Coordinates of C-alpha atoms in Angstrom, one line a residue:
Chain A
X1 CA 10.0 -37.7 6.8
X2 CA 6.8 -36.7 5.2
X3 CA 5.4 -35.4 8.5
X4 CA 8.7 -33.5 8.9
X5 CA 8.3 -31.9 5.4
X6 CA 4.7 -30.9 6.1
X7 CA 6.1 -28.6 8.8
X8 CA 7.5 -26.5 6.0
X9 CA 4.4 -26.4 3.8
X10 CA 3.6 -22.7 4.1
X11 CA 6.0 -19.8 3.9
X12 CA 5.3 -18.9 7.6
X13 CA 6.3 -22.4 8.6
X14 CA 9.3 -22.4 6.4
X15 CA 10.6 -19.1 7.8
X16 CA 9.8 -20.1 11.3
X17 CA 11.4 -23.5 10.9
X18 CA 14.6 -22.4 9.2
X19 CA 15.1 -19.4 11.6
X20 CA 14.6 -21.7 14.6
X21 CA 17.0 -24.3 13.2
X22 CA 19.7 -21.8 12.3
X23 CA 19.4 -20.0 15.7
X24 CA 19.5 -23.2 17.6
X25 CA 22.5 -24.5 15.7
X26 CA 24.4 -21.3 16.0
X27 CA 23.7 -21.1 19.7
X28 CA 24.8 -24.7 20.4
X29 CA 27.8 -24.7 18.0
X30 CA 29.1 -21.4 19.4
X31 CA 28.4 -22.2 23.1
X32 CA 29.3 -25.9 23.3
X33 CA 31.6 -27.0 20.5
X34 CA 35.4 -26.5 20.9
X35 CA 36.9 -23.8 18.6
X36 CA 38.9 -26.3 16.6
X37 CA 35.8 -28.3 15.6
X38 CA 34.8 -28.2 12.0
X39 CA 31.2 -27.3 13.0
X40 CA 32.2 -24.5 15.3
X41 CA 30.6 -21.1 14.7
X42 CA 33.0 -18.3 15.8
X43 CA 31.9 -15.1 17.6
X44 CA 32.8 -13.3 14.4
X45 CA 30.4 -15.4 12.4
X46 CA 27.7 -15.0 15.0
X47 CA 27.9 -11.2 14.7
X48 CA 28.0 -11.4 10.9
X49 CA 24.9 -13.6 10.9
X50 CA 23.2 -11.1 13.3
X51 CA 24.0 -8.3 10.9
X52 CA 22.5 -10.2 8.0
X53 CA 19.3 -10.8 10.1
X54 CA 19.1 -7.0 10.7
X55 CA 19.3 -6.5 6.9
X56 CA 16.6 -9.1 6.5
X57 CA 14.3 -7.2 8.9
X58 CA 15.1 -4.1 6.9
X59 CA 14.3 -5.8 3.6
X60 CA 11.0 -7.0 5.1
X61 CA 10.0 -3.5 5.9
X62 CA 10.8 -2.3 2.4
X63 CA 8.8 -5.2 0.9
X64 CA 5.8 -4.4 3.0
X65 CA 5.5 -0.9 1.5
X66 CA 6.9 -1.6 -2.0
X67 CA 5.6 -5.1 -2.7
X68 CA 2.2 -4.7 -1.2
X69 CA 1.4 -1.0 -1.6
X70 CA 3.5 0.0 -4.5
X71 CA 5.3 2.7 -2.6
X72 CA 8.8 2.5 -3.9
X73 CA 10.8 4.1 -1.0
X74 CA 14.3 4.9 -1.8
X75 CA 14.8 6.3 1.6
X76 CA 14.3 3.5 4.0
X77 CA 18.0 3.7 5.0
X78 CA 17.0 7.0 6.8
X79 CA 14.6 5.2 9.1
X80 CA 17.2 2.4 9.7
X81 CA 19.9 5.0 10.5
X82 CA 17.6 6.9 12.9
X83 CA 16.8 3.8 14.8
X84 CA 20.5 3.1 14.8
X85 CA 21.4 6.6 16.1
X86 CA 18.8 6.2 18.9
X87 CA 20.6 3.1 20.0
X88 CA 24.0 4.6 19.4
X89 CA 23.2 7.6 21.7
X90 CA 22.2 5.2 24.5
X91 CA 25.4 3.1 24.0
X92 CA 27.5 6.4 24.0
X93 CA 26.1 7.3 27.4
X94 CA 26.8 3.8 28.7
X95 CA 30.6 4.5 28.1
X96 CA 30.5 7.0 31.1
X97 CA 34.0 8.0 32.2
X98 CA 35.7 5.2 30.3
X99 CA 36.1 7.5 27.3
X100 CA 39.4 9.0 26.1
X101 CA 38.7 12.2 27.9
X102 CA 37.2 10.5 31.0
X103 CA 34.2 12.8 31.1
X104 CA 31.4 11.1 32.9
X105 CA 28.6 13.3 31.5
X106 CA 29.7 14.1 27.9
X107 CA 30.6 11.7 25.1
X108 CA 34.1 12.2 23.8
X109 CA 33.2 14.1 20.6
X110 CA 31.4 16.7 22.6
X111 CA 34.4 17.2 24.9
X112 CA 36.5 17.5 21.7
X113 CA 34.1 20.2 20.4
X114 CA 34.5 22.1 23.7
X115 CA 30.8 21.7 24.7
X116 CA 30.1 21.8 28.4
X117 CA 26.5 20.6 28.6
X118 CA 24.6 17.9 26.8
X119 CA 22.3 19.2 24.1
X120 CA 18.6 19.0 25.0
X121 CA 17.9 16.2 22.5
X122 CA 20.4 14.0 24.4
X123 CA 18.3 14.3 27.5
X124 CA 17.2 10.9 28.8
X125 CA 19.5 9.1 26.3
X126 CA 21.1 7.1 29.2
X127 CA 17.9 5.4 29.9
X128 CA 17.3 2.1 28.2
X129 CA 13.5 2.5 28.2
X130 CA 13.8 6.0 26.7
X131 CA 16.1 4.6 24.0
X132 CA 13.5 1.9 23.1
X133 CA 10.9 4.7 22.9
X134 CA 13.1 6.7 20.6
X135 CA 13.9 3.8 18.4
X136 CA 10.2 3.6 17.6
X137 CA 9.4 7.3 17.8
X138 CA 12.1 8.9 15.7
X139 CA 11.7 6.9 12.5
X140 CA 7.9 6.6 13.1
X141 CA 7.3 10.3 13.5
X142 CA 9.5 11.2 10.5
X143 CA 7.6 8.6 8.4
X144 CA 4.3 9.8 9.7
X145 CA 4.9 13.4 8.9
X146 CA 6.5 12.6 5.5
X147 CA 3.6 10.3 4.7
X148 CA 0.9 12.7 5.7
X149 CA 2.4 15.4 3.5
X150 CA 3.1 13.1 0.5
X151 CA 0.1 10.9 0.5
X152 CA -2.5 13.5 1.3
X153 CA -1.2 15.5 -1.6
X154 CA -1.4 12.4 -3.7
X155 CA 2.2 12.3 -4.6
X156 CA 3.0 8.8 -5.9
X157 CA 5.1 6.8 -8.3
X158 CA 8.5 8.1 -9.3
X159 CA 8.0 11.5 -7.7
X160 CA 7.5 9.9 -4.3
X161 CA 10.6 7.8 -4.8
X162 CA 12.6 10.9 -5.6
X163 CA 11.3 12.6 -2.5
X164 CA 12.3 9.7 -0.2
X165 CA 15.7 9.8 -1.8
X166 CA 16.0 13.5 -1.2
X167 CA 14.9 13.0 2.4
X168 CA 17.7 10.5 3.2
X169 CA 20.2 12.6 1.3
X170 CA 19.2 15.7 3.3
X171 CA 19.6 13.8 6.6
X172 CA 23.0 12.5 5.4
X173 CA 24.2 16.1 4.9
X174 CA 22.7 17.2 8.2
X175 CA 24.2 14.4 10.2
X176 CA 27.7 15.1 8.7
X177 CA 27.7 18.4 10.5
X178 CA 29.4 18.5 13.9
X179 CA 26.9 21.1 15.1
X180 CA 24.1 18.6 14.8
X181 CA 25.4 16.9 17.9
X182 CA 25.5 13.3 16.6
X183 CA 29.3 13.0 16.3
X184 CA 29.5 14.4 12.7
X185 CA 31.5 12.6 10.2
X186 CA 32.7 9.9 12.7
X187 CA 29.3 9.1 14.1
X188 CA 29.0 7.2 17.3
X189 CA 31.4 4.5 18.2
X190 CA 33.7 2.9 20.8
X191 CA 30.7 1.4 22.6
X192 CA 31.6 -0.6 25.7
X193 CA 28.5 -2.3 27.0
X194 CA 24.7 -2.6 26.9
X195 CA 22.6 -3.0 30.0
X196 CA 25.9 -3.8 31.8
X197 CA 27.0 -6.6 29.5
X198 CA 30.2 -6.1 27.6
X199 CA 29.7 -5.8 23.9
X200 CA 33.0 -7.5 23.3
X201 CA 32.0 -10.8 25.0
X202 CA 30.9 -13.8 23.1
X203 CA 27.8 -14.4 25.2
X204 CA 26.5 -10.8 24.6
X205 CA 27.1 -11.2 20.9
X206 CA 25.2 -14.5 20.9
X207 CA 22.4 -12.9 22.9
X208 CA 22.1 -10.1 20.4
X209 CA 22.0 -12.6 17.6
X210 CA 19.2 -14.6 19.2
X211 CA 17.3 -11.4 20.0
X212 CA 17.6 -10.3 16.4
X213 CA 16.4 -13.7 15.2
X214 CA 13.4 -13.5 17.5
X215 CA 12.5 -9.9 16.5
X216 CA 12.8 -10.8 12.8
X217 CA 10.5 -13.8 13.3
X218 CA 8.0 -11.6 15.2
X219 CA 8.1 -8.9 12.6
X220 CA 7.6 -11.5 9.8
X221 CA 4.7 -13.0 11.7
X222 CA 3.0 -9.6 12.2
X223 CA 3.6 -8.5 8.6
X224 CA 2.1 -11.8 7.4
X225 CA -0.9 -11.2 9.6
X226 CA -1.3 -7.7 8.2
X227 CA -1.0 -8.7 4.5
X228 CA -3.5 -11.5 5.0
X229 CA -6.0 -9.4 6.9
X230 CA -8.8 -7.4 5.2
X231 CA -6.5 -4.4 5.6
X232 CA -3.8 -6.1 3.6
X233 CA -6.2 -6.8 0.8
X234 CA -7.2 -3.1 0.9
X235 CA -3.6 -2.1 0.7
X236 CA -3.1 -4.3 -2.4
X237 CA -6.3 -2.8 -3.9
X238 CA -4.8 0.7 -3.4
X239 CA -1.6 -0.5 -5.1
X240 CA -3.5 -1.7 -8.2
X241 CA -6.4 0.8 -8.4
X242 CA -6.2 3.7 -5.9
X243 CA -9.1 5.7 -7.5
X244 CA -11.3 2.7 -7.3
X245 CA -10.5 2.2 -3.7
X246 CA -11.4 5.7 -2.9
X247 CA -14.8 5.4 -4.6
X248 CA -15.4 2.1 -2.7
X249 CA -15.1 4.3 0.4
X250 CA -11.5 3.9 1.7
X251 CA -9.5 6.8 2.8
X252 CA -6.4 5.6 0.9
X253 CA -4.1 8.2 2.2
X254 CA -4.6 7.0 5.8
X255 CA -3.9 3.5 4.8
X256 CA -0.7 4.5 3.1
X257 CA 0.4 6.6 6.0
X258 CA -0.2 3.9 8.5
X259 CA 1.6 1.2 6.4
X260 CA 4.5 3.5 5.7
X261 CA 4.9 4.5 9.4
X262 CA 4.7 0.9 10.5
X263 CA 7.3 -0.1 7.9
X264 CA 9.6 2.8 9.1
X265 CA 9.4 1.6 12.7
X266 CA 10.5 -1.9 11.6
X267 CA 13.4 -0.4 9.7
X268 CA 14.3 1.7 12.9
X269 CA 14.2 -1.5 15.0
X270 CA 16.5 -3.2 12.5
X271 CA 18.9 -0.2 12.8
X272 CA 18.8 -0.4 16.6
X273 CA 19.7 -4.1 16.6
X274 CA 22.4 -3.5 14.0
X275 CA 24.4 -0.9 15.8
X276 CA 25.5 -2.8 19.0
X277 CA 26.5 -5.7 16.7
X278 CA 28.6 -3.7 14.3
X279 CA 29.8 -1.3 16.9
X280 CA 29.3 1.9 15.0
X281 CA 26.7 4.2 13.4
X282 CA 27.8 7.1 11.2
X283 CA 26.1 9.3 8.6
X284 CA 27.2 6.8 5.8
X285 CA 24.1 4.8 6.7
X286 CA 21.9 7.7 5.4
X287 CA 23.6 7.5 2.0
X288 CA 21.2 7.1 -0.9
X289 CA 23.1 4.1 -2.3
X290 CA 22.3 2.1 0.9
X291 CA 18.6 2.7 0.4
X292 CA 18.8 1.6 -3.2
X293 CA 20.7 -1.6 -2.2
X294 CA 17.7 -2.5 0.2
X295 CA 15.3 -2.2 -2.8
X296 CA 17.6 -4.5 -4.8
X297 CA 17.6 -7.1 -2.0
X298 CA 13.8 -7.1 -2.3
X299 CA 13.8 -7.2 -6.0
X300 CA 16.3 -10.1 -6.1
X301 CA 14.5 -12.1 -3.4
X302 CA 11.1 -11.5 -4.9
X303 CA 8.8 -8.6 -4.0
X304 CA 5.4 -8.9 -2.5
X305 CA 6.2 -12.2 -0.8
X306 CA 7.7 -11.1 2.5
X307 CA 9.9 -14.2 2.8
X308 CA 11.4 -13.3 -0.6
X309 CA 12.7 -10.1 0.9
X310 CA 14.4 -12.1 3.7
X311 CA 16.0 -14.5 1.2
X312 CA 17.1 -11.6 -0.9
X313 CA 18.7 -9.7 1.9
X314 CA 20.5 -12.8 3.2
X315 CA 21.8 -14.0 -0.3
X316 CA 23.0 -10.5 -1.4
X317 CA 24.6 -9.6 1.9
X318 CA 26.4 -13.0 2.0
X319 CA 27.6 -12.5 -1.6
X320 CA 28.7 -8.9 -0.7
X321 CA 30.8 -10.2 2.2
X322 CA 32.5 -12.8 -0.1
X323 CA 32.8 -10.5 -3.1
X324 CA 34.2 -7.5 -1.3
X325 CA 36.8 -9.8 0.2
X326 CA 38.0 -11.0 -3.2
X327 CA 37.5 -8.0 -5.5
X328 CA 36.2 -5.0 -3.6
X329 CA 36.0 -2.7 -6.6
X330 CA 33.9 -5.2 -8.6
X331 CA 31.1 -5.5 -6.1
X332 CA 29.0 -2.6 -7.3
X333 CA 29.2 -3.9 -10.9
X334 CA 28.2 -7.3 -9.7
X335 CA 25.2 -5.9 -7.8
X336 CA 24.1 -3.9 -10.7
X337 CA 24.5 -6.8 -13.0
X338 CA 22.6 -9.0 -10.7
X339 CA 19.8 -6.5 -10.5
X340 CA 19.5 -6.2 -14.2
X341 CA 19.6 -10.0 -14.7
X342 CA 17.0 -10.6 -12.0
X343 CA 14.7 -7.9 -13.4
X344 CA 14.9 -9.3 -16.9
X345 CA 15.0 -13.1 -16.2
X346 CA 13.3 -13.5 -12.8
X347 CA 10.5 -10.9 -12.5
X348 CA 9.3 -12.8 -9.4
X349 CA 12.8 -12.9 -7.9
X350 CA 14.7 -15.8 -6.5
X351 CA 11.7 -17.3 -4.6
X352 CA 9.8 -17.2 -7.9
X353 CA 12.5 -19.4 -9.5
X354 CA 11.3 -22.7 -8.1
X355 CA 7.6 -22.5 -9.2
X356 CA 8.7 -21.2 -12.6
X357 CA 11.2 -24.1 -13.1
X358 CA 8.6 -26.6 -12.0
X359 CA 6.1 -25.2 -14.4
X360 CA 8.7 -25.2 -17.2
X361 CA 9.6 -28.8 -16.4
X362 CA 5.9 -29.8 -16.6
X363 CA 5.7 -28.1 -19.9
X364 CA 8.7 -29.8 -21.2
X365 CA 8.2 -33.3 -19.9
X366 CA 5.1 -34.4 -21.8
X367 CA 6.6 -32.8 -24.9
X368 CA 9.8 -34.9 -24.8
X369 CA 7.7 -38.0 -24.0
X370 CA 5.7 -37.5 -27.1
X371 CA 8.9 -36.9 -29.2
X372 CA 10.3 -40.1 -27.7
X373 CA 7.2 -42.1 -28.8
Chain B
X1 CA -6.7 9.1 13.1
X2 CA -9.3 9.6 15.8
X3 CA -10.5 12.7 14.2
X4 CA -10.8 11.0 10.9
X5 CA -12.8 8.2 12.4
X6 CA -15.3 10.5 13.9
X7 CA -15.8 12.3 10.6
X8 CA -16.4 9.0 8.8
X9 CA -18.8 8.0 11.6
X10 CA -20.7 11.2 11.1
X11 CA -21.2 10.6 7.4
X12 CA -22.3 7.0 7.9
X13 CA -25.2 8.2 10.1
X14 CA -26.3 10.8 7.6
X15 CA -29.3 9.6 5.6
X16 CA -30.3 11.7 2.6
X17 CA -33.6 13.5 3.2
X18 CA -35.7 12.6 0.2
X19 CA -39.1 13.9 1.4
X20 CA -39.5 15.8 -1.8
X21 CA -38.8 12.8 -3.8
X22 CA -35.5 14.1 -5.1
X23 CA -32.2 12.3 -4.2
X24 CA -29.7 14.4 -6.1
X25 CA -29.8 18.1 -6.6
X26 CA -27.4 19.9 -8.9
X27 CA -28.1 23.6 -9.2
X28 CA -26.2 26.2 -11.3
X29 CA -23.1 24.0 -11.5
X30 CA -20.2 25.2 -13.5
X31 CA -16.8 23.7 -14.1
X32 CA -14.2 25.0 -16.4
X33 CA -10.7 23.6 -17.4
X34 CA -8.4 26.3 -18.7
X35 CA -11.3 28.4 -19.9
X36 CA -13.2 25.5 -21.5
X37 CA -16.6 25.2 -19.8
X38 CA -17.1 21.5 -19.2
X39 CA -20.2 22.2 -17.2
X40 CA -22.1 25.5 -17.8
X41 CA -24.7 26.5 -15.3
X42 CA -26.2 23.0 -15.1
X43 CA -29.4 22.1 -13.4
X44 CA -30.2 18.5 -12.8
X45 CA -32.5 16.7 -10.4
X46 CA -32.6 12.9 -10.0
X47 CA -35.7 11.4 -8.3
X48 CA -35.4 8.8 -5.6
X49 CA -35.6 5.3 -7.2
X50 CA -35.7 6.3 -10.8
X51 CA -33.6 5.1 -13.7
X52 CA -32.2 8.0 -15.6
X53 CA -30.1 8.0 -18.8
X54 CA -27.7 10.8 -19.7
X55 CA -26.8 11.1 -23.3
X56 CA -24.8 13.7 -25.2
X57 CA -22.0 14.0 -27.6
X58 CA -18.3 13.8 -26.6
X59 CA -17.4 16.8 -24.5
X60 CA -21.0 17.4 -23.5
X61 CA -20.0 17.1 -19.8
X62 CA -21.3 13.6 -18.9
X63 CA -18.1 12.3 -17.2
X64 CA -17.4 15.7 -15.6
X65 CA -20.9 15.6 -14.1
X66 CA -20.1 12.3 -12.5
X67 CA -16.7 13.6 -11.3
X68 CA -18.5 16.5 -9.6
X69 CA -21.1 14.3 -7.9
X70 CA -18.4 11.8 -6.6
X71 CA -16.0 14.5 -5.4
X72 CA -13.3 13.9 -7.9
X73 CA -13.7 17.4 -9.4
X74 CA -14.7 20.5 -7.5
X75 CA -17.1 22.8 -9.3
X76 CA -16.2 26.6 -9.7
X77 CA -19.7 27.4 -8.5
X78 CA -23.1 25.8 -7.8
X79 CA -24.7 23.5 -5.4
X80 CA -24.6 19.7 -5.3
X81 CA -26.8 18.1 -2.6
X82 CA -27.5 14.5 -1.7
X83 CA -31.0 14.5 -0.5
X84 CA -32.0 17.9 0.8
X85 CA -29.4 18.3 3.4
X86 CA -26.1 16.6 2.6
X87 CA -23.7 19.1 0.9
X88 CA -21.5 16.8 -1.3
X89 CA -19.1 19.6 -2.0
X90 CA -17.9 19.4 1.6
X91 CA -17.1 15.7 1.4
X92 CA -14.1 13.8 -0.1
X93 CA -14.4 10.8 -2.4
X94 CA -14.3 8.2 0.3
X95 CA -16.9 10.0 2.4
X96 CA -19.2 10.4 -0.5
X97 CA -18.9 6.7 -1.3
X98 CA -19.7 5.9 2.3
X99 CA -22.7 8.2 2.3
X100 CA -24.2 6.1 -0.4
X101 CA -23.2 7.1 -3.9
X102 CA -21.5 4.4 -5.9
X103 CA -19.8 4.8 -9.2
X104 CA -18.9 2.5 -12.1
X105 CA -16.1 3.8 -14.3
X106 CA -16.1 3.9 -18.0
X107 CA -13.2 1.4 -18.2
X108 CA -13.9 -1.5 -15.8
X109 CA -11.7 -1.1 -12.8
X110 CA -11.7 -4.0 -10.4
X111 CA -8.9 -5.0 -8.1
X112 CA -7.2 -7.4 -10.4
X113 CA -4.8 -9.0 -7.9
X114 CA -7.6 -10.1 -5.6
X115 CA -10.3 -12.8 -6.1
X116 CA -13.8 -12.0 -7.2
X117 CA -15.0 -12.8 -3.7
X118 CA -12.4 -10.4 -2.1
X119 CA -13.4 -7.6 -4.5
X120 CA -17.0 -7.8 -3.2
X121 CA -15.8 -8.3 0.4
X122 CA -13.8 -5.0 0.2
X123 CA -16.8 -3.2 -1.3
X124 CA -19.3 -4.2 1.5
X125 CA -20.9 -1.4 3.4
X126 CA -19.2 -1.3 6.7
X127 CA -16.7 0.6 8.8
X128 CA -13.8 1.3 6.4
X129 CA -11.2 2.5 9.0
X130 CA -7.9 0.9 9.3
X131 CA -8.3 -0.5 12.8
X132 CA -11.5 -2.3 11.9
X133 CA -10.0 -3.7 8.8
X134 CA -7.1 -5.2 10.5
X135 CA -9.3 -7.4 12.7
X136 CA -12.3 -7.8 10.5
X137 CA -13.9 -11.2 10.0
X138 CA -16.9 -11.8 7.8
X139 CA -20.1 -12.5 9.7
X140 CA -23.0 -14.7 8.4
X141 CA -25.1 -11.8 7.1
X142 CA -22.2 -10.4 5.2
X143 CA -21.4 -13.8 3.7
X144 CA -25.0 -14.1 2.6
X145 CA -24.8 -10.6 1.0
X146 CA -21.8 -11.6 -1.0
X147 CA -23.4 -14.9 -2.1
X148 CA -26.6 -13.0 -3.2
X149 CA -24.5 -10.5 -5.2
X150 CA -22.4 -13.3 -6.8
X151 CA -25.7 -14.8 -8.0
X152 CA -27.1 -11.6 -9.2
X153 CA -24.0 -10.8 -11.3
X154 CA -23.6 -14.4 -12.4
X155 CA -20.1 -14.9 -11.1
X156 CA -20.7 -17.6 -8.4
X157 CA -18.5 -20.1 -10.2
X158 CA -15.6 -17.6 -10.6
X159 CA -15.7 -16.5 -7.0
X160 CA -12.3 -17.7 -6.1
X161 CA -10.6 -16.8 -9.4
X162 CA -8.6 -13.6 -9.7
X163 CA -10.6 -10.7 -10.9
X164 CA -7.8 -9.9 -13.4
X165 CA -8.6 -13.2 -15.3
X166 CA -12.3 -12.3 -15.9
X167 CA -13.5 -11.4 -19.4
X168 CA -14.3 -7.7 -20.2
X169 CA -18.1 -8.2 -19.7
X170 CA -17.6 -10.1 -16.4
X171 CA -15.4 -7.3 -15.1
X172 CA -18.2 -4.9 -15.9
X173 CA -20.6 -7.0 -13.9
X174 CA -18.2 -7.5 -11.0
X175 CA -17.9 -3.7 -10.8
X176 CA -21.6 -3.4 -10.7
X177 CA -21.6 -6.1 -8.0
X178 CA -19.1 -4.1 -6.1
X179 CA -21.4 -1.1 -6.2
X180 CA -24.3 -3.2 -5.0
X181 CA -22.2 -4.5 -2.1
X182 CA -21.9 -1.0 -0.8
X183 CA -25.7 -0.7 -0.6
X184 CA -25.7 2.7 -2.2
X185 CA -28.8 4.9 -2.7
X186 CA -27.5 6.2 -6.0
X187 CA -25.6 4.3 -8.7
X188 CA -23.7 6.2 -11.3
X189 CA -22.9 4.0 -14.2
X190 CA -20.6 5.2 -16.9
X191 CA -21.0 3.4 -20.3
X192 CA -21.8 -0.1 -18.8
X193 CA -22.2 -1.9 -22.2
X194 CA -19.2 -0.5 -24.0
X195 CA -17.4 -3.5 -25.6
X196 CA -20.1 -6.0 -24.5
X197 CA -21.6 -8.7 -26.8
X198 CA -25.3 -8.5 -27.7
X199 CA -26.2 -11.1 -25.0
X200 CA -24.1 -9.4 -22.4
X201 CA -25.8 -6.1 -23.2
X202 CA -29.2 -7.6 -22.8
X203 CA -28.3 -9.1 -19.4
X204 CA -26.9 -5.8 -18.3
X205 CA -30.1 -4.0 -19.3
X206 CA -32.1 -6.5 -17.2
X207 CA -29.7 -6.0 -14.3
X208 CA -29.9 -2.2 -14.3
X209 CA -33.7 -2.0 -14.7
X210 CA -34.1 -4.5 -11.8
X211 CA -31.9 -2.3 -9.6
X212 CA -34.0 0.8 -10.2
X213 CA -36.6 1.3 -7.5
X214 CA -34.5 0.2 -4.6
X215 CA -31.7 2.3 -5.9
X216 CA -31.6 5.4 -8.0
X217 CA -29.6 4.6 -11.2
X218 CA -28.0 7.2 -13.4
X219 CA -26.6 5.7 -16.7
X220 CA -24.4 7.5 -19.1
X221 CA -24.4 5.6 -22.5
X222 CA -23.7 6.2 -26.1
X223 CA -25.5 3.1 -27.4
X224 CA -28.9 4.5 -28.3
X225 CA -30.6 1.1 -28.7
X226 CA -29.5 0.2 -25.2
X227 CA -30.8 3.5 -23.8
X228 CA -34.1 2.9 -25.6
X229 CA -34.4 -0.5 -24.0
X230 CA -33.9 0.7 -20.4
X231 CA -34.8 4.3 -20.2
X232 CA -37.9 5.9 -18.8
X233 CA -36.5 9.4 -18.6
X234 CA -33.7 10.6 -20.7
X235 CA -31.6 13.8 -20.2
X236 CA -29.7 15.2 -23.1
X237 CA -26.5 17.2 -22.2
X238 CA -25.1 19.7 -24.7
X239 CA -22.0 21.9 -24.1
X240 CA -22.2 21.5 -20.4
X241 CA -25.9 22.1 -19.7
X242 CA -29.2 20.3 -20.0
X243 CA -30.6 20.6 -23.5
X244 CA -33.8 18.5 -23.1
X245 CA -35.3 16.1 -20.7
X246 CA -38.2 13.6 -21.2
X247 CA -39.1 10.2 -22.5
X248 CA -37.3 8.8 -25.4
X249 CA -40.1 9.7 -27.8
X250 CA -40.2 13.2 -26.5
X251 CA -36.5 13.6 -26.9
X252 CA -36.5 12.3 -30.4
X253 CA -39.1 14.9 -31.5
X254 CA -37.6 17.7 -29.5
X255 CA -36.7 20.6 -31.8
X256 CA -33.4 21.5 -30.0
X257 CA -32.2 18.0 -30.0
X258 CA -33.0 17.6 -33.7
X259 CA -31.1 20.8 -34.4
X260 CA -28.0 19.8 -32.6
X261 CA -27.9 16.2 -33.7
X262 CA -28.9 16.8 -37.3
X263 CA -26.0 19.0 -38.0
X264 CA -27.6 22.4 -37.9
X265 CA -25.5 23.1 -34.8
X266 CA -25.4 26.8 -33.9
X267 CA -22.0 28.2 -32.8

């Protein structure tokens, strides 16, 4: 037992262990158990879990820039959505002539708009490889350009947050327009299959869930390596004393741009994994409130810890699923209340709760003993 | 990124040319903020390896002078050279730091969330690009450097503690240690003994005098007894330009200095 617990000593081992156990259990329970068993995991639950893991990956990317570099991005939803749209375009093209209008070359919404050729930016979207490239490139490039402009001009703090929020809002408005060529208001949906596998089948859904779990683990591992490297220390130094870091000889703007871009790519990958599991991507994903919710996940879980971000995303998403089923209109109040409570009472988030309680208990115990004597 | 790396590489190879014995040249430097002349046609030369004290009343331009040298403030006019050939006005803060000019701020600024050891590690003279930092491992020589500096600044025991938990005086030393780790040619030190106890002040005086020779040290300080204890050459700034320069005794008997400091200030 002790040996077994030792496997969970460090955060990396804990995340690895728990992810592995959950993935293995879900795989076995979904694949082998009969549907009427108590331990059975339905296809619906598999997809729901996959969705949560995408959120966890997204939260991880927010924590990397916010928790470690103090860049409070209120626009990470934009990178998530761009990755999602890149995947959505590929999935749209996979429908082929099975759409309502039966047009083999054009997605339904284009036929509906009386377009006769694919817009230039849809070129190559039927290739899986191109899609993967775009999932990385679209959010990465946007973040890079945004980062260069903002960080070179030394914009920081609340001004930067407002700019990121404005960025995602601008994209929301742009993607709402039919002329943009991304399906306007309705977005991209009615996907049929990915790489020839039907998105409706249980095995595809399970595979997507497993892939998401593996990608999340990989991303966590890489982020952990980054924050523990010398570069990670520099990033923290920039967070706490940017001027000092400059006078020590670091080009702080390049570090911020690099970290922000990497984080945006992670968010984009999360979006790409999210879309085939939920079956739709629309401009709503760009809405500012989504980006704020991501920040709340990280704050609730515990910023600056990486695994805290994962915990926060999972806990809040699960609570949201439950809450919105019972009292949909109360959810935003519950979320807001939770945020206020956590900020006031748990500055280190949920993952900071345990060490705090332990310290409190140690403080209290000797006292009560003395009193008893 | 690549372009950046090559620029940084270039500054690393630049060694200031000090054949004339001067490491810092400031000629006809003027800086004004909204009409207020913080520096007014200032001329200042710092010799290689000397310990120079800058004194002057508030607003005399001491901190602005340091800002100009380290690239934080750009002068309206004038020339600032590191050695004979390196034009500091063409470099940014990070490049100036890498070229070999270290700065200690008035308020001690260390990286509070990092350990003392990590603070020194980040300050070591080395390639400061991202790619290198991602994979960097300390080698034996660098570890020795850190150990030596820890001993010099008397923080060997606190090496693994957070810098944020150090006392005020210890933070000041850590910051000096961080400067040393970068192996600079010039150290700009802004009010090193502000808020220090008498003992700490004495140790700091020893530390700074021992650094001169190998480095050129420029100290800005208000504490006159401290200045007297370390200074060989003192420069008095007044209203953005040099009022007098010389040994402490010369300064104290200088008619202009007497006039300004004994209240007969001309408008």
